[in-house]
């Protein structure tokens, strides 16, 4: 006779409520009540909420001022407070009082949640992952809210921002489908079937006959042999080797340092979304390169390195397409206007702009580092991102740098995921740098080719490595690294403005 052990299961029924159609009563006015109110407003900001407590802390009072749907009732709880309430949340630091309130609410037919007391709850408030219209609720059956929070953080970092765009596309497809319900379901299943397949699933190999492999290999080898023989009639091998050796000796040693500078700058910029200009300028100045050569060379080389970086970020899935579209056109317009004005009025006016930008980004850098150590990172909606991109493009051209420090740091300080911000800003940077460089070429021409080529070569080598690194760094590490780089960049500009450098 065998005894089968039945494992405990989570038998809670998951449901999403339209709380804006219901009334919620919160009993308590301290930190626990604040946590519950914040969760309610983050998910259903139009919910009507009544808060009953003898006293309220400052944070609850501030929240009530910001949300008119919250009404505060400064009194001790009484059964009459349950009138009109559909859902009751008890958040008082008194177990006996919590039990009495819970019993009274249930007697009157209300659904009750009692903070930190699962046995008194009719429902639990889950940890929620949000990606636009997609919402995932996580429950541990009341056993470990901490584990639910950790899972929430993991999903927030793992799930791409583009999921909301996928949902929009699926809605459009669904609206265009024809036929009865069964036919529509079949069509949608066929469309989404690819999402259920594992990327690592082995594919059936296509059998290629041995004779075909041999034929193709021989044909390719023959082409290379004939090509080599044909070239040798025009340039004998010995002479070609001599010319190659002479060319290598004729290269300015500074060229190799430029490759190193381009590599280092792109590693920083590709991984953190900023710092290309700062890193290049620092290295080139230490090598004794004059400032006009530095400015022109960096803007030109940045076109190629940012192009390689943007492609690499796109390849590794670090780009948010919606954010890219918002930043693109304003950033290009700002870059063209900034480059044109700088070409007309001269570089000295750019020096007046940099300190103001540096002061702003210094504050942002401090906020980013603070956010890295903050337990809960609230994601704020970014308003006027197009204007931000326009300002970044203008300052990058007119002020000699600032696209990454301004745009990347502002977006990250609003709670956006660093990986997708860096990827989206990096791919947009290619178009911004291209627009700026074309304008500079048209107005001033091009020079210092050996510096430009060295920076380009180093940047192309580093771009795919840096893009892959950006997707693997922990979020906290990226926050600290970005914030530190922004502060260093800002302090350098401010110190230079007062004559220290």
Short mmCIF file of C-alpha atoms in Angstrom, two decimals:
data_model
loop_
_atom_site.label_atom_id
_atom_site.label_comp_id
_atom_site.label_asym_id
_atom_site.label_seq_id
_atom_site.Cartn_x
_atom_site.Cartn_y
_atom_site.Cartn_z
CA UNK A 1 0.00 0.00 0.00
CA UNK A 2 1.48 3.31 -1.05
CA UNK A 3 0.74 6.61 0.53
CA UNK A 4 0.69 9.53 -1.88
CA UNK A 5 1.66 12.83 -0.32
CA UNK A 6 -0.38 15.72 -1.63
CA UNK A 7 1.77 18.83 -1.79
CA UNK A 8 0.29 22.10 -0.66
CA UNK A 9 -0.86 24.21 -3.60
CA UNK A 10 -1.75 27.85 -4.08
CA UNK A 11 -5.53 27.73 -4.46
CA UNK A 12 -6.06 31.49 -4.65
CA UNK A 13 -8.16 32.55 -7.63
CA UNK A 14 -6.35 35.28 -9.63
CA UNK A 15 -8.55 38.16 -10.71
CA UNK A 16 -8.03 41.77 -11.92
CA UNK A 17 -10.54 44.24 -10.46
CA UNK A 18 -11.74 47.49 -12.01
CA UNK A 19 -11.21 49.34 -8.73
CA UNK A 20 -12.26 52.68 -10.23
CA UNK A 21 -15.83 51.26 -10.15
CA UNK A 22 -15.52 50.30 -6.46
CA UNK A 23 -14.92 52.08 -3.15
CA UNK A 24 -11.97 51.14 -0.96
CA UNK A 25 -11.70 51.74 2.79
CA UNK A 26 -8.20 51.84 4.32
CA UNK A 27 -7.99 51.76 8.12
CA UNK A 28 -4.70 53.21 9.38
CA UNK A 29 -2.53 56.23 8.64
CA UNK A 30 1.07 55.07 9.13
CA UNK A 31 3.78 53.54 6.95
CA UNK A 32 1.89 50.29 6.29
CA UNK A 33 -1.15 52.27 5.13
CA UNK A 34 1.16 54.35 2.94
CA UNK A 35 2.49 51.19 1.29
CA UNK A 36 -1.04 49.91 0.59
CA UNK A 37 -2.19 53.30 -0.74
CA UNK A 38 0.83 53.52 -3.03
CA UNK A 39 0.12 50.06 -4.45
CA UNK A 40 -3.55 50.96 -5.04
CA UNK A 41 -2.74 54.24 -6.79
CA UNK A 42 0.06 52.81 -8.92
CA UNK A 43 -2.29 50.20 -10.37
CA UNK A 44 -5.66 51.99 -10.26
CA UNK A 45 -5.08 55.76 -9.85
CA UNK A 46 -8.79 56.66 -10.27
CA UNK A 47 -9.96 54.51 -7.34
CA UNK A 48 -12.10 56.23 -4.69
CA UNK A 49 -10.33 55.66 -1.36
CA UNK A 50 -11.41 56.61 2.17
CA UNK A 51 -8.72 56.50 4.85
CA UNK A 52 -9.78 56.33 8.51
CA UNK A 53 -7.16 56.84 11.24
CA UNK A 54 -6.62 58.73 14.49
CA UNK A 55 -3.57 60.42 12.94
CA UNK A 56 -1.76 60.42 9.59
CA UNK A 57 1.95 60.63 8.92
CA UNK A 58 3.37 63.31 6.61
CA UNK A 59 3.75 60.98 3.63
CA UNK A 60 0.07 59.96 3.76
CA UNK A 61 -0.98 63.63 4.03
CA UNK A 62 1.21 64.48 1.05
CA UNK A 63 -0.26 61.60 -0.99
CA UNK A 64 -3.78 62.78 -0.20
CA UNK A 65 -2.92 66.28 -1.43
CA UNK A 66 -1.62 64.89 -4.73
CA UNK A 67 -4.62 62.58 -5.33
CA UNK A 68 -8.11 64.06 -5.00
CA UNK A 69 -9.66 60.55 -4.98
CA UNK A 70 -8.31 60.06 -1.43
CA UNK A 71 -10.40 61.37 1.47
CA UNK A 72 -8.95 61.41 5.01
CA UNK A 73 -11.19 60.89 8.03
CA UNK A 74 -9.31 61.73 11.29
CA UNK A 75 -11.08 59.47 13.82
CA UNK A 76 -10.97 56.02 15.40
CA UNK A 77 -12.58 53.24 13.37
CA UNK A 78 -16.26 52.48 13.93
CA UNK A 79 -18.61 50.02 12.14
CA UNK A 80 -20.35 52.94 10.42
CA UNK A 81 -17.16 53.60 8.41
CA UNK A 82 -17.86 50.43 6.41
CA UNK A 83 -20.93 51.96 4.79
CA UNK A 84 -20.46 52.19 1.02
CA UNK A 85 -17.12 50.35 1.04
CA UNK A 86 -16.68 47.37 -1.30
CA UNK A 87 -13.13 46.47 -0.27
CA UNK A 88 -11.49 46.97 3.14
CA UNK A 89 -7.74 47.11 3.84
CA UNK A 90 -6.70 47.06 7.50
CA UNK A 91 -3.26 48.60 8.11
CA UNK A 92 -3.04 49.22 11.86
CA UNK A 93 -0.21 48.08 14.14
CA UNK A 94 -2.50 46.25 16.59
CA UNK A 95 -3.40 42.59 16.04
CA UNK A 96 -6.45 42.51 18.31
CA UNK A 97 -7.85 45.68 16.74
CA UNK A 98 -7.14 44.28 13.27
CA UNK A 99 -9.05 41.11 14.11
CA UNK A 100 -12.07 43.08 15.41
CA UNK A 101 -12.16 45.28 12.30
CA UNK A 102 -11.80 42.22 10.03
CA UNK A 103 -14.63 40.37 11.78
CA UNK A 104 -16.94 43.38 11.56
CA UNK A 105 -16.15 43.91 7.86
CA UNK A 106 -16.85 40.25 7.07
CA UNK A 107 -20.08 40.39 9.08
CA UNK A 108 -21.20 43.23 6.81
CA UNK A 109 -20.18 41.26 3.68
CA UNK A 110 -17.03 43.16 2.76
CA UNK A 111 -13.85 41.70 1.28
CA UNK A 112 -10.96 42.26 3.71
CA UNK A 113 -7.18 42.38 3.56
CA UNK A 114 -5.30 42.64 6.87
CA UNK A 115 -1.64 43.63 6.60
CA UNK A 116 0.83 40.92 7.71
CA UNK A 117 -1.98 38.64 8.95
CA UNK A 118 -2.78 36.13 6.16
CA UNK A 119 -5.30 34.11 8.18
CA UNK A 120 -7.60 37.17 8.45
CA UNK A 121 -7.44 37.98 4.72
CA UNK A 122 -10.04 37.30 2.03
CA UNK A 123 -7.50 38.38 -0.60
CA UNK A 124 -3.84 39.39 -0.87
CA UNK A 125 -2.23 42.36 -2.63
CA UNK A 126 0.20 40.84 -5.10
CA UNK A 127 3.51 42.15 -6.41
CA UNK A 128 2.82 43.50 -9.88
CA UNK A 129 5.01 43.63 -12.98
CA UNK A 130 3.88 46.23 -15.51
CA UNK A 131 4.97 46.69 -19.11
CA UNK A 132 2.42 49.09 -20.56
CA UNK A 133 -0.81 47.14 -21.05
CA UNK A 134 0.77 43.90 -19.86
CA UNK A 135 0.35 43.28 -16.14
CA UNK A 136 1.58 40.20 -14.25
CA UNK A 137 0.49 39.61 -10.64
CA UNK A 138 2.74 37.45 -8.41
CA UNK A 139 1.46 35.57 -5.37
CA UNK A 140 3.32 33.40 -2.84
CA UNK A 141 0.07 32.40 -1.07
CA UNK A 142 0.86 34.93 1.67
CA UNK A 143 4.04 33.09 2.69
CA UNK A 144 6.78 35.45 1.51
CA UNK A 145 6.05 38.98 0.24
CA UNK A 146 9.84 39.48 0.03
CA UNK A 147 10.17 36.66 -2.51
CA UNK A 148 7.31 38.16 -4.53
CA UNK A 149 9.15 41.50 -4.61
CA UNK A 150 12.39 39.83 -5.77
CA UNK A 151 10.54 38.03 -8.55
CA UNK A 152 8.96 41.32 -9.55
CA UNK A 153 12.40 42.94 -9.85
CA UNK A 154 13.66 40.01 -11.92
CA UNK A 155 10.72 40.14 -14.35
CA UNK A 156 10.99 43.93 -14.66
CA UNK A 157 14.63 43.60 -15.73
CA UNK A 158 14.08 40.57 -17.99
CA UNK A 159 10.90 41.40 -19.90
CA UNK A 160 11.58 43.84 -22.78
CA UNK A 161 9.84 47.21 -23.04
CA UNK A 162 8.68 46.27 -26.55
CA UNK A 163 6.06 43.88 -25.13
CA UNK A 164 3.55 46.72 -25.05
CA UNK A 165 4.22 47.35 -28.74
CA UNK A 166 3.65 43.62 -29.41
CA UNK A 167 0.25 43.86 -27.68
CA UNK A 168 -0.71 46.87 -29.83
CA UNK A 169 0.27 44.97 -32.97
CA UNK A 170 -1.69 41.90 -31.87
CA UNK A 171 -4.77 44.06 -31.27
CA UNK A 172 -4.53 45.45 -34.80
CA UNK A 173 -4.15 41.94 -36.22
CA UNK A 174 -7.11 40.72 -34.16
CA UNK A 175 -9.31 43.57 -35.42
CA UNK A 176 -8.50 42.68 -39.04
CA UNK A 177 -9.21 38.95 -38.73
CA UNK A 178 -12.34 37.64 -40.41
CA UNK A 179 -14.52 34.62 -39.85
CA UNK A 180 -16.25 33.12 -36.83
CA UNK A 181 -14.74 32.81 -33.36
CA UNK A 182 -13.17 29.42 -34.05
CA UNK A 183 -11.51 30.65 -37.25
CA UNK A 184 -10.10 33.72 -35.49
CA UNK A 185 -8.65 31.60 -32.69
CA UNK A 186 -6.99 29.31 -35.25
CA UNK A 187 -5.43 32.24 -37.10
CA UNK A 188 -4.14 33.85 -33.90
CA UNK A 189 -2.69 30.53 -32.77
CA UNK A 190 -0.79 30.21 -36.04
CA UNK A 191 0.55 33.76 -35.74
CA UNK A 192 1.72 33.37 -32.13
CA UNK A 193 2.98 29.78 -32.46
CA UNK A 194 6.51 31.04 -33.03
CA UNK A 195 6.51 32.63 -29.54
CA UNK A 196 6.07 29.22 -27.91
CA UNK A 197 9.11 27.74 -29.60
CA UNK A 198 12.34 27.81 -27.63
CA UNK A 199 15.13 29.82 -29.22
CA UNK A 200 17.57 27.09 -28.22
CA UNK A 201 15.49 24.25 -29.68
CA UNK A 202 17.55 22.21 -32.11
CA UNK A 203 16.61 22.59 -35.74
CA UNK A 204 16.50 19.69 -38.10
CA UNK A 205 19.65 19.84 -40.23
CA UNK A 206 19.22 20.09 -43.95
CA UNK A 207 21.10 17.21 -45.59
CA UNK A 208 23.56 18.35 -48.25
CA UNK A 209 24.98 15.63 -50.57
CA UNK A 210 28.76 15.06 -50.17
CA UNK A 211 29.39 15.61 -53.85
CA UNK A 212 27.76 19.03 -53.70
CA UNK A 213 29.98 20.07 -50.75
CA UNK A 214 33.06 18.90 -52.64
CA UNK A 215 32.01 20.72 -55.79
CA UNK A 216 31.32 24.02 -54.00
CA UNK A 217 34.59 23.83 -52.05
CA UNK A 218 36.60 23.12 -55.19
CA UNK A 219 34.89 25.94 -57.07
CA UNK A 220 35.63 28.49 -54.34
CA UNK A 221 39.26 27.32 -54.11
CA UNK A 222 39.65 27.60 -57.89
CA UNK A 223 38.29 31.13 -57.91
CA UNK A 224 40.78 32.23 -55.26
CA UNK A 225 43.71 30.54 -57.06
CA UNK A 226 42.84 32.17 -60.39
CA UNK A 227 42.33 35.53 -58.71
CA UNK A 228 45.72 35.25 -57.00
CA UNK A 229 47.50 34.30 -60.26
CA UNK A 230 45.83 37.20 -62.08
CA UNK A 231 46.84 39.71 -59.40
CA UNK A 232 50.43 38.40 -59.34
CA UNK A 233 50.89 39.37 -63.00
CA UNK A 234 50.28 43.00 -62.09
CA UNK A 235 51.91 43.06 -58.66
CA UNK A 236 54.58 40.38 -58.02
CA UNK A 237 54.37 38.85 -54.53
CA UNK A 238 57.82 40.06 -53.48
CA UNK A 239 57.07 43.62 -54.56
CA UNK A 240 53.66 43.54 -52.82
CA UNK A 241 55.24 42.37 -49.56
CA UNK A 242 57.83 45.12 -49.80
CA UNK A 243 55.17 47.76 -50.36
CA UNK A 244 53.14 46.44 -47.40
CA UNK A 245 56.21 46.60 -45.14
CA UNK A 246 57.02 50.13 -46.31
CA UNK A 247 53.44 51.23 -45.68
CA UNK A 248 53.48 49.79 -42.15
CA UNK A 249 56.71 51.69 -41.33
CA UNK A 250 55.31 54.92 -42.78
CA UNK A 251 52.30 54.91 -40.42
CA UNK A 252 52.47 57.55 -37.73
CA UNK A 253 52.83 55.85 -34.28
CA UNK A 254 50.04 58.18 -33.12
CA UNK A 255 47.67 56.11 -35.28
CA UNK A 256 48.00 53.11 -32.94
CA UNK A 257 47.26 55.32 -29.93
CA UNK A 258 44.15 56.53 -31.77
CA UNK A 259 42.98 52.91 -32.13
CA UNK A 260 43.42 52.45 -28.38
CA UNK A 261 41.58 55.72 -27.66
CA UNK A 262 38.69 54.74 -29.96
CA UNK A 263 38.46 51.31 -28.33
CA UNK A 264 38.43 52.71 -24.77
CA UNK A 265 35.91 55.45 -25.61
CA UNK A 266 33.51 53.07 -27.33
CA UNK A 267 33.72 50.53 -24.49
CA UNK A 268 32.60 53.25 -22.06
CA UNK A 269 29.97 54.74 -24.39
CA UNK A 270 28.54 51.42 -25.58
CA UNK A 271 28.22 49.95 -22.09
CA UNK A 272 26.95 53.08 -20.32
CA UNK A 273 25.32 55.14 -23.08
CA UNK A 274 27.64 58.14 -22.72
CA UNK A 275 31.25 59.15 -22.37
CA UNK A 276 32.61 58.77 -25.92
CA UNK A 277 33.54 62.43 -26.30
CA UNK A 278 34.85 62.76 -22.74
CA UNK A 279 37.05 59.65 -22.97
CA UNK A 280 38.40 60.55 -26.43
CA UNK A 281 39.08 64.14 -25.47
CA UNK A 282 40.93 63.14 -22.29
CA UNK A 283 43.17 60.62 -24.09
CA UNK A 284 43.84 62.86 -27.12
CA UNK A 285 44.66 65.88 -24.96
CA UNK A 286 47.14 63.77 -22.95
CA UNK A 287 48.82 62.84 -26.26
CA UNK A 288 49.20 66.50 -27.20
CA UNK A 289 46.61 66.65 -30.01
CA UNK A 290 45.32 70.21 -30.58
CA UNK A 291 41.71 71.08 -29.74
CA UNK A 292 40.39 71.77 -33.28
CA UNK A 293 41.71 68.36 -34.39
CA UNK A 294 40.09 66.71 -31.36
CA UNK A 295 36.67 68.28 -31.97
CA UNK A 296 36.49 67.55 -35.70
CA UNK A 297 37.92 64.05 -35.42
CA UNK A 298 35.62 62.95 -32.58
CA UNK A 299 32.46 64.09 -34.38
CA UNK A 300 33.50 62.29 -37.56
CA UNK A 301 34.64 59.04 -35.93
CA UNK A 302 31.55 58.98 -33.73
CA UNK A 303 29.39 58.43 -36.81
CA UNK A 304 31.03 55.05 -37.46
CA UNK A 305 31.46 53.95 -33.85
CA UNK A 306 27.89 54.91 -32.90
CA UNK A 307 26.61 53.11 -36.01
CA UNK A 308 28.41 49.91 -34.99
CA UNK A 309 27.28 50.40 -31.38
CA UNK A 310 23.65 50.99 -32.37
CA UNK A 311 23.59 47.91 -34.58
CA UNK A 312 25.14 45.81 -31.81
CA UNK A 313 22.59 47.03 -29.25
CA UNK A 314 19.78 46.24 -31.71
CA UNK A 315 21.24 42.78 -32.33
CA UNK A 316 21.37 42.02 -28.57
CA UNK A 317 17.81 43.27 -27.98
CA UNK A 318 18.70 46.43 -26.04
CA UNK A 319 16.62 48.87 -28.14
CA UNK A 320 13.14 50.14 -27.26
CA UNK A 321 11.66 50.97 -30.68
CA UNK A 322 9.06 53.39 -29.32
CA UNK A 323 11.69 55.38 -27.44
CA UNK A 324 13.96 55.35 -30.51
CA UNK A 325 11.19 56.83 -32.70
CA UNK A 326 10.48 59.56 -30.14
CA UNK A 327 14.16 60.58 -29.88
CA UNK A 328 15.20 60.32 -33.55
CA UNK A 329 13.80 63.34 -35.43
CA UNK A 330 14.13 65.94 -32.60
CA UNK A 331 17.70 64.75 -31.94
CA UNK A 332 18.70 65.10 -35.61
CA UNK A 333 17.11 68.56 -35.89
CA UNK A 334 18.88 69.71 -32.72
CA UNK A 335 22.23 68.40 -34.00
CA UNK A 336 21.91 70.19 -37.36
CA UNK A 337 20.93 73.50 -35.75
CA UNK A 338 23.74 73.25 -33.19
CA UNK A 339 26.41 72.39 -35.79
CA UNK A 340 25.28 75.19 -38.09
CA UNK A 341 25.29 77.82 -35.34
CA UNK A 342 28.69 76.69 -34.08
CA UNK A 343 30.12 76.92 -37.61
CA UNK A 344 28.73 80.43 -38.01
CA UNK A 345 29.33 82.06 -34.62
CA UNK A 346 32.47 80.19 -33.53
CA UNK A 347 33.41 77.74 -30.78
CA UNK A 348 33.78 80.30 -28.00
CA UNK A 349 29.98 80.57 -27.62
CA UNK A 350 29.78 76.84 -26.95
CA UNK A 351 31.93 77.39 -23.87
CA UNK A 352 29.13 79.46 -22.32
CA UNK A 353 26.61 76.65 -22.77
CA UNK A 354 28.65 73.79 -21.29
CA UNK A 355 28.68 74.96 -17.62
CA UNK A 356 24.86 75.15 -17.50
CA UNK A 357 24.58 71.68 -18.99
CA UNK A 358 27.23 70.39 -16.58
CA UNK A 359 25.41 71.79 -13.54
CA UNK A 360 22.16 70.12 -14.64
CA UNK A 361 23.81 66.75 -15.31
CA UNK A 362 25.72 66.93 -11.99
CA UNK A 363 22.37 66.94 -10.17
CA UNK A 364 21.12 64.09 -12.38
CA UNK A 365 24.25 62.05 -11.64
CA UNK A 366 23.67 62.38 -7.91
CA UNK A 367 20.01 61.37 -8.35
CA UNK A 368 20.98 58.29 -10.37
CA UNK A 369 23.42 57.08 -7.70
CA UNK A 370 20.78 57.73 -5.04
CA UNK A 371 18.30 55.66 -7.09
CA UNK A 372 20.78 52.76 -7.19
CA UNK A 373 20.56 52.39 -3.40
CA UNK A 374 16.86 53.20 -3.06
CA UNK A 375 14.78 50.12 -2.28
CA UNK A 376 11.81 51.01 -4.50
CA UNK A 377 12.43 52.74 -7.81
CA UNK A 378 9.29 54.50 -8.96
CA UNK A 379 9.03 54.73 -12.72
CA UNK A 380 7.78 58.15 -13.77
CA UNK A 381 6.19 58.87 -17.11
CA UNK A 382 8.57 60.78 -19.35
CA UNK A 383 6.98 63.91 -20.74
CA UNK A 384 8.42 65.87 -23.67
CA UNK A 385 11.11 63.29 -24.47
CA UNK A 386 11.30 64.82 -27.96
CA UNK A 387 12.33 68.19 -26.50
CA UNK A 388 14.93 66.40 -24.40
CA UNK A 389 16.37 64.75 -27.53
CA UNK A 390 16.37 68.09 -29.39
CA UNK A 391 18.26 69.75 -26.55
CA UNK A 392 20.70 66.84 -26.38
CA UNK A 393 21.40 66.96 -30.13
CA UNK A 394 21.87 70.75 -30.06
CA UNK A 395 24.22 70.71 -27.08
CA UNK A 396 26.19 67.78 -28.52
CA UNK A 397 26.98 69.81 -31.65
CA UNK A 398 27.08 73.35 -30.28
CA UNK A 399 28.55 72.58 -26.87
CA UNK A 400 31.02 69.92 -28.00
CA UNK A 401 29.29 67.03 -26.21
CA UNK A 402 26.30 66.23 -24.04
CA UNK A 403 24.00 63.87 -25.94
CA UNK A 404 24.72 60.89 -23.69
CA UNK A 405 25.06 62.70 -20.34
CA UNK A 406 21.89 64.75 -20.91
CA UNK A 407 19.54 62.25 -22.59
CA UNK A 408 20.71 59.00 -20.99
CA UNK A 409 20.99 60.36 -17.46
CA UNK A 410 17.60 62.13 -17.62
CA UNK A 411 15.78 59.02 -18.84
CA UNK A 412 17.47 56.75 -16.28
CA UNK A 413 16.77 59.22 -13.46
CA UNK A 414 13.05 58.85 -14.31
CA UNK A 415 13.25 55.14 -13.51
CA UNK A 416 13.63 53.75 -17.03
CA UNK A 417 15.56 50.46 -17.36
CA UNK A 418 19.24 51.38 -18.02
CA UNK A 419 19.75 48.57 -20.56
CA UNK A 420 16.99 49.80 -22.90
CA UNK A 421 17.78 53.49 -22.36
CA UNK A 422 21.44 52.93 -23.27
CA UNK A 423 20.58 50.82 -26.32
CA UNK A 424 17.94 53.25 -27.63
CA UNK A 425 20.07 56.34 -27.02
CA UNK A 426 23.10 54.67 -28.64
CA UNK A 427 21.31 53.77 -31.88
CA UNK A 428 19.80 57.27 -32.04
CA UNK A 429 23.26 58.73 -31.49
CA UNK A 430 24.36 57.40 -34.88
CA UNK A 431 21.81 59.56 -36.69
CA UNK A 432 22.54 62.54 -34.44
CA UNK A 433 26.30 62.25 -35.05
CA UNK A 434 25.74 61.75 -38.79
CA UNK A 435 23.58 64.87 -39.05
CA UNK A 436 26.13 66.87 -37.04
CA UNK A 437 29.09 65.64 -39.10
CA UNK A 438 27.43 66.28 -42.47
CA UNK A 439 26.67 69.82 -41.36
CA UNK A 440 30.27 70.33 -40.17
CA UNK A 441 31.63 68.91 -43.47
CA UNK A 442 29.44 71.26 -45.49
CA UNK A 443 30.53 74.28 -43.45
CA UNK A 444 34.17 73.54 -42.55
CA UNK A 445 35.47 70.58 -44.58
CA UNK A 446 37.40 67.56 -43.20
CA UNK A 447 40.99 67.10 -41.93
CA UNK A 448 43.13 64.98 -39.56
CA UNK A 449 42.37 61.74 -41.41
CA UNK A 450 44.85 59.52 -39.49
CA UNK A 451 43.23 60.45 -36.15
CA UNK A 452 39.74 59.79 -37.53
CA UNK A 453 40.67 56.38 -38.98
CA UNK A 454 42.32 55.27 -35.74
CA UNK A 455 39.30 56.24 -33.65
CA UNK A 456 36.95 54.52 -36.11
CA UNK A 457 38.93 51.26 -36.11
CA UNK A 458 39.13 51.12 -32.30
CA UNK A 459 35.42 51.94 -31.98
CA UNK A 460 34.38 49.23 -34.45
CA UNK A 461 36.34 46.62 -32.49
CA UNK A 462 34.81 47.65 -29.14
CA UNK A 463 31.16 48.20 -30.20
CA UNK A 464 29.87 44.58 -30.12
CA UNK A 465 31.74 43.83 -26.87
CA UNK A 466 30.30 46.89 -25.12
CA UNK A 467 26.74 46.22 -26.35
CA UNK A 468 26.84 42.68 -24.98
CA UNK A 469 28.22 43.99 -21.68
CA UNK A 470 25.34 46.48 -21.36
CA UNK A 471 22.79 43.66 -21.38
CA UNK A 472 24.60 41.62 -18.70
CA UNK A 473 25.59 44.22 -16.10
CA UNK A 474 23.35 44.24 -12.97
CA UNK A 475 20.94 47.18 -12.88
CA UNK A 476 22.43 48.55 -9.64
CA UNK A 477 25.94 48.41 -11.12
CA UNK A 478 24.76 50.26 -14.23
CA UNK A 479 23.05 52.95 -12.14
CA UNK A 480 26.23 53.53 -10.12
CA UNK A 481 28.49 53.48 -13.20
CA UNK A 482 26.28 55.88 -15.19
CA UNK A 483 25.85 58.23 -12.23
CA UNK A 484 29.59 58.27 -11.49
CA UNK A 485 30.48 58.96 -15.13
CA UNK A 486 27.93 61.79 -15.32
CA UNK A 487 29.33 63.38 -12.14
CA UNK A 488 32.93 63.11 -13.42
CA UNK A 489 31.94 64.61 -16.78
CA UNK A 490 30.01 67.44 -15.10
CA UNK A 491 32.77 68.29 -12.60
CA UNK A 492 35.36 68.32 -15.38
CA UNK A 493 33.33 70.85 -17.38
CA UNK A 494 32.62 73.02 -14.33
CA UNK A 495 36.26 73.03 -13.19
CA UNK A 496 37.36 73.87 -16.72
CA UNK A 497 34.87 76.76 -16.78
CA UNK A 498 36.43 78.32 -13.66
CA UNK A 499 39.96 77.88 -15.02
CA UNK A 500 41.17 74.84 -13.04
CA UNK A 501 41.86 72.84 -16.23
#
